[in-house]
Every structure is written in C-alpha cells, then in structure tokens.
mmCIF file of C-alpha atoms in Angstrom:
data_model
loop_
_atom_site.group_PDB
_atom_site.id
_atom_site.type_symbol
_atom_site.label_atom_id
_atom_site.label_comp_id
_atom_site.label_asym_id
_atom_site.label_seq_id
_atom_site.Cartn_x
_atom_site.Cartn_y
_atom_site.Cartn_z
ATOM 1 C CA UNK A 19 -0.186 0.148 0.077
ATOM 2 C CA UNK A 20 1.360 3.443 -0.761
ATOM 3 C CA UNK A 21 1.006 6.458 1.739
ATOM 4 C CA UNK A 22 -2.310 8.359 2.409
ATOM 5 C CA UNK A 23 -2.805 11.599 0.032
ATOM 6 C CA UNK A 24 -2.312 13.571 3.286
ATOM 7 C CA UNK A 25 0.895 12.482 3.884
ATOM 8 C CA UNK A 26 2.215 13.944 0.811
ATOM 9 C CA UNK A 27 3.304 17.597 0.686
ATOM 10 C CA UNK A 28 1.097 20.150 -1.157
ATOM 11 C CA UNK A 29 3.886 20.157 -3.699
ATOM 12 C CA UNK A 30 3.942 16.567 -3.987
ATOM 13 C CA UNK A 31 0.328 16.451 -4.478
ATOM 14 C CA UNK A 32 0.227 19.138 -7.374
ATOM 15 C CA UNK A 33 3.074 17.285 -9.300
ATOM 16 C CA UNK A 34 1.304 13.883 -8.660
ATOM 17 C CA UNK A 35 -1.907 14.932 -9.868
ATOM 18 C CA UNK A 36 -0.228 16.709 -12.892
ATOM 19 C CA UNK A 37 1.577 13.254 -14.126
ATOM 20 C CA UNK A 38 -1.583 11.157 -13.706
ATOM 21 C CA UNK A 39 -3.783 13.934 -15.396
ATOM 22 C CA UNK A 40 -1.152 13.995 -18.178
ATOM 23 C CA UNK A 41 -0.507 10.509 -18.481
ATOM 24 C CA UNK A 42 -4.319 9.544 -18.396
ATOM 25 C CA UNK A 43 -5.008 12.225 -21.069
ATOM 26 C CA UNK A 44 -1.928 11.234 -23.266
ATOM 27 C CA UNK A 45 -1.188 7.754 -22.315
ATOM 28 C CA UNK A 46 2.766 8.609 -22.691
ATOM 29 C CA UNK A 47 5.243 9.528 -19.950
ATOM 30 C CA UNK A 48 4.904 12.863 -18.315
ATOM 31 C CA UNK A 49 8.112 14.839 -18.147
ATOM 32 C CA UNK A 50 9.212 17.804 -15.872
ATOM 33 C CA UNK A 51 9.135 20.480 -18.627
ATOM 34 C CA UNK A 52 5.383 19.452 -19.463
ATOM 35 C CA UNK A 53 4.177 19.562 -15.770
ATOM 36 C CA UNK A 54 6.254 23.050 -15.240
ATOM 37 C CA UNK A 55 4.323 24.563 -18.415
ATOM 38 C CA UNK A 56 0.951 22.622 -17.486
ATOM 39 C CA UNK A 57 0.803 23.456 -13.853
ATOM 40 C CA UNK A 58 2.175 26.830 -13.520
ATOM 41 C CA UNK A 59 4.360 26.026 -10.435
ATOM 42 C CA UNK A 60 7.004 28.417 -9.588
ATOM 43 C CA UNK A 61 9.454 25.321 -9.943
ATOM 44 C CA UNK A 62 12.564 24.670 -12.093
ATOM 45 C CA UNK A 63 12.326 21.380 -13.860
ATOM 46 C CA UNK A 64 15.243 19.972 -11.767
ATOM 47 C CA UNK A 65 12.987 20.618 -8.739
ATOM 48 C CA UNK A 66 10.069 18.895 -10.429
ATOM 49 C CA UNK A 67 12.390 15.915 -11.238
ATOM 50 C CA UNK A 68 13.502 15.828 -7.715
ATOM 51 C CA UNK A 69 9.686 15.636 -6.312
ATOM 52 C CA UNK A 70 9.020 12.747 -9.057
ATOM 53 C CA UNK A 71 11.930 10.926 -7.977
ATOM 54 C CA UNK A 72 10.626 11.039 -4.293
ATOM 55 C CA UNK A 73 7.116 10.002 -5.549
ATOM 56 C CA UNK A 74 8.630 7.186 -7.399
ATOM 57 C CA UNK A 75 10.595 5.802 -4.247
ATOM 58 C CA UNK A 76 6.972 5.750 -2.755
ATOM 59 C CA UNK A 77 5.943 3.522 -5.317
ATOM 60 C CA UNK A 78 3.548 5.867 -6.979
ATOM 61 C CA UNK A 79 5.215 6.573 -10.267
ATOM 62 C CA UNK A 80 7.585 4.860 -12.572
ATOM 63 C CA UNK A 81 9.854 5.364 -15.384
ATOM 64 C CA UNK A 82 9.215 3.299 -18.090
ATOM 65 C CA UNK A 83 12.184 2.009 -20.408
ATOM 66 C CA UNK A 84 14.656 4.790 -20.910
ATOM 67 C CA UNK A 85 11.964 7.853 -21.045
ATOM 68 C CA UNK A 86 12.775 10.792 -18.976
ATOM 69 C CA UNK A 87 9.297 11.077 -18.017
ATOM 70 C CA UNK A 88 6.908 9.165 -15.645
ATOM 71 C CA UNK A 89 3.622 7.430 -15.243
ATOM 72 C CA UNK A 90 1.769 6.643 -12.391
ATOM 73 C CA UNK A 91 2.011 2.949 -11.250
ATOM 74 C CA UNK A 92 -1.139 0.873 -10.356
ATOM 75 C CA UNK A 93 -0.653 1.453 -6.702
ATOM 76 C CA UNK A 94 -0.582 5.694 -7.714
ATOM 77 C CA UNK A 95 -3.760 4.955 -9.722
ATOM 78 C CA UNK A 96 -5.292 3.801 -6.742
ATOM 79 C CA UNK A 97 -4.221 6.783 -4.611
ATOM 80 C CA UNK A 98 -5.490 9.034 -7.157
ATOM 81 C CA UNK A 99 -8.940 7.310 -7.485
ATOM 82 C CA UNK A 100 -9.566 7.050 -3.712
ATOM 83 C CA UNK A 101 -8.014 10.386 -2.640
ATOM 84 C CA UNK A 102 -7.703 13.178 -5.564
ATOM 85 C CA UNK A 103 -10.108 12.210 -8.278
ATOM 86 C CA UNK A 104 -12.738 15.036 -9.001
ATOM 87 C CA UNK A 105 -15.506 13.184 -10.720
ATOM 88 C CA UNK A 106 -17.094 14.932 -13.970
ATOM 89 C CA UNK A 107 -20.771 14.085 -14.120
ATOM 90 C CA UNK A 108 -22.122 13.068 -17.366
ATOM 91 C CA UNK A 109 -23.195 15.578 -19.870
ATOM 92 C CA UNK A 110 -27.038 16.147 -20.716
ATOM 93 C CA UNK A 111 -26.618 14.691 -24.087
ATOM 94 C CA UNK A 112 -24.898 11.846 -22.482
ATOM 95 C CA UNK A 113 -27.597 11.341 -19.932
ATOM 96 C CA UNK A 114 -30.305 11.596 -22.394
ATOM 97 C CA UNK A 115 -28.676 9.042 -24.738
ATOM 98 C CA UNK A 116 -27.994 6.293 -21.711
ATOM 99 C CA UNK A 117 -31.637 7.095 -20.746
ATOM 100 C CA UNK A 118 -33.144 6.884 -24.276
ATOM 101 C CA UNK A 119 -31.129 3.639 -24.979
ATOM 102 C CA UNK A 120 -32.504 2.010 -21.767
ATOM 103 C CA UNK A 121 -36.287 3.184 -22.078
ATOM 104 C CA UNK A 122 -36.447 2.172 -25.888
ATOM 105 C CA UNK A 123 -35.626 -1.198 -25.056
ATOM 106 C CA UNK A 124 -36.931 -1.694 -21.717
ATOM 107 C CA UNK A 125 -40.246 -1.012 -22.562
ATOM 108 C CA UNK A 126 -40.405 -3.552 -25.418
ATOM 109 C CA UNK A 127 -41.445 -6.429 -23.269
ATOM 110 C CA UNK A 128 -38.830 -8.795 -24.978
ATOM 111 C CA UNK A 129 -35.955 -10.538 -23.159
ATOM 112 C CA UNK A 130 -34.164 -8.164 -20.737
ATOM 113 C CA UNK A 131 -30.841 -9.453 -22.244
ATOM 114 C CA UNK A 132 -31.750 -7.292 -25.560
ATOM 115 C CA UNK A 133 -32.217 -4.419 -23.429
ATOM 116 C CA UNK A 134 -29.361 -4.680 -21.741
ATOM 117 C CA UNK A 135 -27.022 -5.409 -24.554
ATOM 118 C CA UNK A 136 -28.061 -2.252 -26.185
ATOM 119 C CA UNK A 137 -27.497 -0.279 -23.078
ATOM 120 C CA UNK A 138 -24.181 -1.742 -22.992
ATOM 121 C CA UNK A 139 -23.262 -0.574 -26.400
ATOM 122 C CA UNK A 140 -24.352 2.665 -25.551
ATOM 123 C CA UNK A 141 -22.076 2.642 -22.638
ATOM 124 C CA UNK A 142 -19.452 1.490 -24.417
ATOM 125 C CA UNK A 143 -19.477 4.361 -26.955
ATOM 126 C CA UNK A 144 -19.602 6.965 -24.715
ATOM 127 C CA UNK A 145 -16.902 5.718 -22.426
ATOM 128 C CA UNK A 146 -14.589 4.522 -25.197
ATOM 129 C CA UNK A 147 -14.302 1.278 -23.473
ATOM 130 C CA UNK A 148 -15.835 -2.197 -23.666
ATOM 131 C CA UNK A 149 -19.072 -2.159 -22.167
ATOM 132 C CA UNK A 150 -20.043 -5.080 -19.871
ATOM 133 C CA UNK A 151 -23.116 -6.124 -18.322
ATOM 134 C CA UNK A 152 -23.920 -9.421 -15.882
ATOM 135 C CA UNK A 153 -27.348 -10.789 -15.790
ATOM 136 C CA UNK A 154 -27.447 -13.320 -13.308
ATOM 137 C CA UNK A 155 -28.854 -16.945 -14.382
ATOM 138 C CA UNK A 156 -32.447 -15.980 -13.998
ATOM 139 C CA UNK A 157 -35.030 -18.710 -12.943
ATOM 140 C CA UNK A 158 -37.583 -17.932 -15.387
ATOM 141 C CA UNK A 159 -41.222 -18.095 -14.439
ATOM 142 C CA UNK A 160 -43.275 -20.122 -16.749
ATOM 143 C CA UNK A 161 -46.371 -18.730 -18.356
ATOM 144 C CA UNK A 162 -46.996 -21.580 -21.276
ATOM 145 C CA UNK A 163 -45.173 -24.207 -22.746
ATOM 146 C CA UNK A 164 -46.414 -25.728 -26.297
ATOM 147 C CA UNK A 165 -44.994 -27.900 -29.148
ATOM 148 C CA UNK A 166 -45.141 -27.632 -33.049
ATOM 149 C CA UNK A 167 -44.638 -30.268 -35.338
ATOM 150 C CA UNK A 168 -41.968 -29.796 -37.592
ATOM 151 C CA UNK A 169 -41.414 -33.318 -39.048
ATOM 152 C CA UNK A 170 -42.417 -36.686 -37.960
ATOM 153 C CA UNK A 171 -39.312 -37.119 -35.923
ATOM 154 C CA UNK A 172 -39.162 -33.595 -34.493
ATOM 155 C CA UNK A 173 -40.924 -30.761 -32.957
ATOM 156 C CA UNK A 174 -40.242 -27.231 -31.691
ATOM 157 C CA UNK A 175 -40.630 -26.945 -28.030
ATOM 158 C CA UNK A 176 -42.008 -23.234 -27.265
ATOM 159 C CA UNK A 177 -41.446 -21.699 -24.186
ATOM 160 C CA UNK A 178 -43.172 -18.457 -22.879
ATOM 161 C CA UNK A 179 -42.010 -16.747 -19.677
ATOM 162 C CA UNK A 180 -44.269 -14.383 -17.610
ATOM 163 C CA UNK A 181 -41.984 -11.551 -18.797
ATOM 164 C CA UNK A 182 -42.657 -11.976 -22.282
ATOM 165 C CA UNK A 183 -39.256 -14.031 -23.060
ATOM 166 C CA UNK A 184 -40.184 -16.548 -25.957
ATOM 167 C CA UNK A 185 -37.380 -19.354 -26.557
ATOM 168 C CA UNK A 186 -37.637 -22.102 -28.705
ATOM 169 C CA UNK A 187 -35.672 -25.609 -28.814
ATOM 170 C CA UNK A 188 -35.999 -28.353 -31.209
ATOM 171 C CA UNK A 189 -36.998 -31.686 -29.502
ATOM 172 C CA UNK A 190 -36.537 -35.068 -31.117
ATOM 173 C CA UNK A 191 -39.968 -36.760 -30.747
ATOM 174 C CA UNK A 192 -40.683 -40.309 -29.815
ATOM 175 C CA UNK A 193 -41.715 -42.621 -32.654
ATOM 176 C CA UNK A 194 -45.325 -42.693 -33.588
ATOM 177 C CA UNK A 195 -46.368 -39.661 -31.571
ATOM 178 C CA UNK A 196 -49.640 -38.225 -33.143
ATOM 179 C CA UNK A 197 -50.453 -34.690 -33.252
ATOM 180 C CA UNK A 198 -53.114 -34.977 -30.704
ATOM 181 C CA UNK A 199 -50.374 -36.047 -28.409
ATOM 182 C CA UNK A 200 -48.102 -32.896 -28.873
ATOM 183 C CA UNK A 201 -51.465 -30.831 -27.854
ATOM 184 C CA UNK A 202 -52.337 -32.887 -24.886
ATOM 185 C CA UNK A 203 -48.703 -32.469 -23.751
ATOM 186 C CA UNK A 204 -48.810 -28.725 -24.338
ATOM 187 C CA UNK A 205 -51.825 -28.545 -22.758
ATOM 188 C CA UNK A 206 -50.831 -30.237 -19.759
ATOM 189 C CA UNK A 207 -47.737 -28.422 -18.938
ATOM 190 C CA UNK A 208 -49.391 -24.862 -19.675
ATOM 191 C CA UNK A 209 -52.172 -25.824 -16.701
ATOM 192 C CA UNK A 210 -49.999 -27.728 -14.910
ATOM 193 C CA UNK A 211 -46.939 -25.416 -14.519
ATOM 194 C CA UNK A 212 -48.151 -22.012 -15.221
ATOM 195 C CA UNK A 213 -46.429 -19.608 -12.536
ATOM 196 C CA UNK A 214 -43.713 -21.859 -11.657
ATOM 197 C CA UNK A 215 -40.074 -21.719 -12.362
ATOM 198 C CA UNK A 216 -38.177 -24.569 -14.324
ATOM 199 C CA UNK A 217 -36.636 -25.901 -11.209
ATOM 200 C CA UNK A 218 -40.170 -25.946 -9.591
ATOM 201 C CA UNK A 219 -41.658 -27.185 -12.830
ATOM 202 C CA UNK A 220 -39.501 -30.242 -13.136
ATOM 203 C CA UNK A 221 -40.061 -31.498 -9.450
ATOM 204 C CA UNK A 222 -43.748 -30.828 -9.740
ATOM 205 C CA UNK A 223 -43.865 -33.140 -12.864
ATOM 206 C CA UNK A 224 -41.173 -35.689 -11.462
ATOM 207 C CA UNK A 225 -43.750 -35.877 -8.614
ATOM 208 C CA UNK A 226 -47.073 -36.490 -10.731
ATOM 209 C CA UNK A 227 -45.688 -38.900 -12.734
ATOM 210 C CA UNK A 228 -44.169 -40.858 -10.156
ATOM 211 C CA UNK A 229 -47.358 -40.945 -7.972
ATOM 212 C CA UNK A 230 -49.469 -41.620 -11.286
ATOM 213 C CA UNK A 231 -51.636 -38.270 -10.883
ATOM 214 C CA UNK A 232 -50.615 -37.215 -14.558
ATOM 215 C CA UNK A 233 -53.589 -37.728 -16.863
ATOM 216 C CA UNK A 234 -51.394 -38.264 -19.918
ATOM 217 C CA UNK A 235 -51.233 -41.507 -22.329
ATOM 218 C CA UNK A 236 -47.746 -43.085 -22.624
ATOM 219 C CA UNK A 237 -46.599 -40.868 -25.765
ATOM 220 C CA UNK A 238 -47.537 -37.553 -23.758
ATOM 221 C CA UNK A 239 -45.991 -38.632 -20.802
ATOM 222 C CA UNK A 240 -42.528 -39.073 -22.479
ATOM 223 C CA UNK A 241 -43.090 -35.980 -24.444
ATOM 224 C CA UNK A 242 -43.412 -34.057 -21.485
ATOM 225 C CA UNK A 243 -40.615 -35.598 -19.689
ATOM 226 C CA UNK A 244 -38.147 -34.803 -22.771
ATOM 227 C CA UNK A 245 -39.677 -31.111 -23.069
ATOM 228 C CA UNK A 246 -38.577 -30.353 -19.419
ATOM 229 C CA UNK A 247 -35.517 -31.980 -19.555
ATOM 230 C CA UNK A 248 -34.513 -29.835 -22.760
ATOM 231 C CA UNK A 249 -35.375 -26.623 -20.737
ATOM 232 C CA UNK A 250 -33.722 -27.402 -17.327
ATOM 233 C CA UNK A 251 -30.558 -28.856 -18.799
ATOM 234 C CA UNK A 252 -30.301 -25.351 -20.914
ATOM 235 C CA UNK A 253 -30.723 -23.469 -18.000
ATOM 236 C CA UNK A 254 -26.891 -23.494 -16.821
ATOM 237 C CA UNK A 255 -26.125 -22.446 -20.386
ATOM 238 C CA UNK A 256 -28.013 -19.084 -20.453
ATOM 239 C CA UNK A 257 -25.376 -16.213 -21.329
ATOM 240 C CA UNK A 258 -24.575 -14.517 -18.017
ATOM 241 C CA UNK A 259 -22.277 -11.858 -19.327
ATOM 242 C CA UNK A 260 -22.944 -9.499 -22.337
ATOM 243 C CA UNK A 261 -19.889 -7.725 -23.503
ATOM 244 C CA UNK A 262 -19.881 -4.889 -26.413
ATOM 245 C CA UNK A 263 -17.320 -2.579 -27.655
ATOM 246 C CA UNK A 264 -14.145 -4.711 -27.603
ATOM 247 C CA UNK A 265 -12.667 -3.032 -30.646
ATOM 248 C CA UNK A 266 -13.061 0.355 -28.658
ATOM 249 C CA UNK A 267 -10.008 -0.744 -26.378
ATOM 250 C CA UNK A 268 -7.410 -0.611 -29.425
ATOM 251 C CA UNK A 269 -6.642 2.766 -29.866
ATOM 252 C CA UNK A 270 -3.251 4.200 -31.038
ATOM 253 C CA UNK A 271 -1.562 4.067 -27.641
ATOM 254 C CA UNK A 272 -2.661 0.349 -27.342
ATOM 255 C CA UNK A 273 -1.555 -0.543 -30.703
ATOM 256 C CA UNK A 274 1.901 0.192 -29.496
ATOM 257 C CA UNK A 275 1.573 -2.821 -26.975
ATOM 258 C CA UNK A 276 0.002 -5.706 -29.036
ATOM 259 C CA UNK A 277 0.789 -8.187 -26.708
ATOM 260 C CA UNK A 278 -1.206 -6.201 -23.819
ATOM 261 C CA UNK A 279 -4.038 -5.911 -26.376
ATOM 262 C CA UNK A 280 -3.777 -9.704 -27.243
ATOM 263 C CA UNK A 281 -4.132 -10.398 -23.244
ATOM 264 C CA UNK A 282 -6.969 -8.626 -22.854
ATOM 265 C CA UNK A 283 -8.980 -9.670 -25.585
ATOM 266 C CA UNK A 284 -8.035 -13.147 -24.074
ATOM 267 C CA UNK A 285 -9.344 -11.833 -20.829
ATOM 268 C CA UNK A 286 -12.588 -11.026 -22.459
ATOM 269 C CA UNK A 287 -12.869 -14.245 -23.847
ATOM 270 C CA UNK A 288 -12.685 -15.914 -20.300
ATOM 271 C CA UNK A 289 -16.358 -14.864 -19.747
ATOM 272 C CA UNK A 290 -16.625 -17.185 -16.561
ATOM 273 C CA UNK A 291 -13.802 -15.479 -14.894
ATOM 274 C CA UNK A 292 -15.073 -11.972 -15.810
ATOM 275 C CA UNK A 293 -18.533 -13.118 -14.869
ATOM 276 C CA UNK A 294 -17.049 -14.326 -11.444
ATOM 277 C CA UNK A 295 -15.353 -10.714 -10.999
ATOM 278 C CA UNK A 296 -18.650 -8.767 -11.544
ATOM 279 C CA UNK A 297 -20.389 -10.987 -9.446
ATOM 280 C CA UNK A 298 -18.098 -9.796 -6.623
ATOM 281 C CA UNK A 299 -19.176 -6.334 -7.351
ATOM 282 C CA UNK A 300 -22.892 -7.340 -6.662
ATOM 283 C CA UNK A 301 -22.367 -6.952 -3.218
ATOM 284 C CA UNK A 302 -23.531 -3.713 -1.946
ATOM 285 C CA UNK A 303 -24.384 -0.562 -3.536
ATOM 286 C CA UNK A 304 -20.944 1.071 -4.181
ATOM 287 C CA UNK A 305 -19.192 1.142 -7.469
ATOM 288 C CA UNK A 306 -16.276 -0.940 -7.411
ATOM 289 C CA UNK A 307 -12.948 -0.279 -9.414
ATOM 290 C CA UNK A 308 -10.443 -2.809 -10.139
ATOM 291 C CA UNK A 309 -7.125 -1.403 -11.301
ATOM 292 C CA UNK A 310 -4.521 -3.961 -13.367
ATOM 293 C CA UNK A 311 -3.219 -6.387 -11.002
ATOM 294 C CA UNK A 312 -5.449 -5.785 -8.208
ATOM 295 C CA UNK A 313 -7.059 -8.523 -9.704
ATOM 296 C CA UNK A 314 -5.061 -11.360 -11.118
ATOM 297 C CA UNK A 315 -7.704 -11.833 -14.261
ATOM 298 C CA UNK A 316 -5.866 -8.714 -15.361
ATOM 299 C CA UNK A 317 -2.176 -9.054 -14.292
ATOM 300 C CA UNK A 318 -0.839 -9.495 -17.604
ATOM 301 C CA UNK A 319 -3.172 -7.334 -19.741
ATOM 302 C CA UNK A 320 -2.942 -4.455 -17.057
ATOM 303 C CA UNK A 321 -6.703 -3.552 -17.399
ATOM 304 C CA UNK A 322 -9.388 -1.829 -15.125
ATOM 305 C CA UNK A 323 -13.050 -2.463 -14.663
ATOM 306 C CA UNK A 324 -15.467 -0.147 -13.257
ATOM 307 C CA UNK A 325 -18.805 -1.855 -12.198
ATOM 308 C CA UNK A 326 -22.004 -1.044 -10.286
ATOM 309 C CA UNK A 327 -24.616 -3.224 -9.468
ATOM 310 C CA UNK A 328 -28.426 -2.298 -10.129
ATOM 311 C CA UNK A 329 -31.489 -3.462 -8.327
ATOM 312 C CA UNK A 330 -34.816 -4.672 -9.429
ATOM 313 C CA UNK A 331 -38.615 -3.752 -8.268
ATOM 314 C CA UNK A 332 -37.883 -5.810 -4.918
ATOM 315 C CA UNK A 333 -34.543 -4.027 -4.037
ATOM 316 C CA UNK A 334 -32.835 -7.025 -4.886
ATOM 317 C CA UNK A 335 -29.706 -6.803 -7.084
ATOM 318 C CA UNK A 336 -30.705 -7.957 -10.623
ATOM 319 C CA UNK A 337 -27.592 -7.283 -12.484
ATOM 320 C CA UNK A 338 -24.097 -5.361 -12.766
ATOM 321 C CA UNK A 339 -23.147 -2.957 -15.498
ATOM 322 C CA UNK A 340 -19.714 -1.329 -16.112
ATOM 323 C CA UNK A 341 -16.796 -1.116 -18.301
ATOM 324 C CA UNK A 342 -13.607 -2.543 -18.843
ATOM 325 C CA UNK A 343 -10.353 -0.585 -20.434
ATOM 326 C CA UNK A 344 -6.455 0.271 -19.810
ATOM 327 C CA UNK A 345 -5.749 1.483 -16.440
ATOM 328 C CA UNK A 346 -5.056 4.618 -18.114
ATOM 329 C CA UNK A 347 -8.779 5.168 -18.704
ATOM 330 C CA UNK A 348 -10.369 8.365 -17.779
ATOM 331 C CA UNK A 349 -11.583 7.389 -14.437
ATOM 332 C CA UNK A 350 -13.143 11.152 -13.486
ATOM 333 C CA UNK A 351 -15.367 10.842 -16.334
ATOM 334 C CA UNK A 352 -16.215 7.247 -16.687
ATOM 335 C CA UNK A 353 -17.046 6.081 -12.875
ATOM 336 C CA UNK A 354 -19.774 8.929 -13.051
ATOM 337 C CA UNK A 355 -21.162 7.368 -16.219
ATOM 338 C CA UNK A 356 -21.490 3.750 -14.865
ATOM 339 C CA UNK A 357 -23.063 5.278 -11.926
ATOM 340 C CA UNK A 358 -25.803 6.947 -13.943
ATOM 341 C CA UNK A 359 -26.100 4.052 -16.050
ATOM 342 C CA UNK A 360 -26.966 1.650 -13.232
ATOM 343 C CA UNK A 361 -29.470 4.218 -11.377
ATOM 344 C CA UNK A 362 -31.077 4.456 -14.757
ATOM 345 C CA UNK A 363 -31.588 0.709 -15.380
ATOM 346 C CA UNK A 364 -32.833 0.434 -11.760
ATOM 347 C CA UNK A 365 -35.273 3.019 -12.135
ATOM 348 C CA UNK A 366 -36.541 2.330 -15.844
ATOM 349 C CA UNK A 367 -36.460 -1.589 -15.371
ATOM 350 C CA UNK A 368 -38.145 -1.681 -11.775
#
C-alpha cells in the first residue's frame, strides 16, 4: 500500500496529480518540463524531477524504459482514484442518450438481455471502453409451454415466460407420436406449470408422474419428460455476460503494445472469470474499481474494470453494469457514467 494522500506535501500532490492527469490524457510518460508548463508551479524542471523521484521511491510513479518522463503505477492510480479524483458528471446529452437507449429497449416487453445489450453498447460508445453487463442466471417463471410439429420425428418446443421472453428448442419425438399427443402434452404443461420456475416445474412433473397423478397417455408422458429436460438442462448455459465494444480497446496507444491488447482480448474471452469478477461487485451499492493486478485476471493485460450493481423492483440486485479498459482510462469521467447507467437501469426497469 502507498502512503495516504494526507502524508504528501502540497507540492508533491500537485506534481503527482499533474503526472496522472497528463498520463491519463495522453497515454505517454510525463516529463518535468511538461509539468512546469501545465501547472504554473514556480519550480524549475530540476526541482520537479526531484519530487518525481521521491514519488517514485514511494511506489507511486515509475520510469518506463529509458524515458525521462514518469507514469503512475497501479498503486499510484489507486491513490489518485480513492483520494484525489474530481468526478465529472455525464453531460445532458450523455444522460439523454443512456436514458433513451434503456427506455427504448426496456419497454418492448422482450428478453431483458436485449435491453441490456443495447445499454451496454451505448455505454461503450460514450466511455470509449468495452461495456459489460452481468445478467445473473435467472429462474424463468413459466406462462406456457407448447409443441409445434416440424416433421414426424421432430417438434419445436416453445416456452413463454411471464416476462414475455419466448425461447424455442428443437426436440426429438418418440416414434409414432400423434398430433393430438403434442396438443395434450402442451395443454397439460401449461395448465400444470404456469407460474412456476423451471426448477419447480421439473420437481412437480417428477412427483406427478411418479405418483401416477398425471392424466397422460404414454406418448404424451414421454414428451413432457423430454420437453422439460431440454429446458432444465439448458438453464445452466444461459448467457450471463454481455460484452460490447471490444474494438474500442485498440486505440493508437494500445496498438503500440499489441501483447497487452492480445492479453486483454483473451481476458474478455474468459467470460466465466469476468462474470465471477463482476459478481463480486454485486455486494452492496458502491461502485467497485479494479485496477490492473489488483485482480489476478488482469495482471498481464494491465486493465481496469469499473462496475456497479443495479436493483430490481424488490430491491434485490438483478445485474451489474460496467466497463473495462486500459488502466489509463479516464476514471473521473467514466465512474460517474457507470453510476448514472446503473441508476437509470434500476429506475426504468423497476
């Protein structure tokens, strides 16, 4: 851990802030002459270099390669974010764009993932980072289940959830199954399972079939068993993470470090690991900021994640929204943007 901000002298804080601001803006090391011109400090470049050396000895700055300039370390960025950053609220146009994207898609009555994907794309565009949203595995509440014949050996199982979500799966049929058995099985499942989650539905079906209480002939019974098994097995494979805007991570500065970019894109492909990271941000209401190697997932790529949970009508966390980008991203601008997006999601989807 680095020293608290209060332990730095006023001069050291001013110079440290100038280095961080310059680096986050340009992506290149900041030299003493640049600081002297930018800050208006009545100090010579030699005096500034002396203070920069002290900050380097504290682990807050580093001298990359042979450059005469300095860059903030991850420890330095943490000190800046926690104790010195002056947040810049989203502009009226940015707020309107986020609200419009969420409102347009949240009001369609379709899958919630579609609304969140559009929101994430909007956040990516405004922040110049990749947008992320974690949708926890949801227990869909059933409205109806039906079967549509496709051929003598296959049918389409159609599940309609209470939230309007419609999903289809192709199902292999038992030999000799009649159209009336398809109708019978669909009617039985809709009447018996409406209002239940998939887990509850499967438990009820298994009990009724075991107890002989299901008024179904053999073919319809087999179809019911197969149909529910398809949906139950698929539940664990539901996408839990939506990523948009990976291309925004490859800017001019990043292109000079292709190994880091490759590591970052590999990290994004490891969706389960990122989902676990975002899930850790779902506890509480605060925005979480993970800088570089503070999380082992980004130790190689040198990336930062800003994430905040959002809540549903019952006050429970229903997802986490955020961005991922290089450690030199504009924290003062992006953190409030993520906060606003989470608050708007909670308000419009509640």
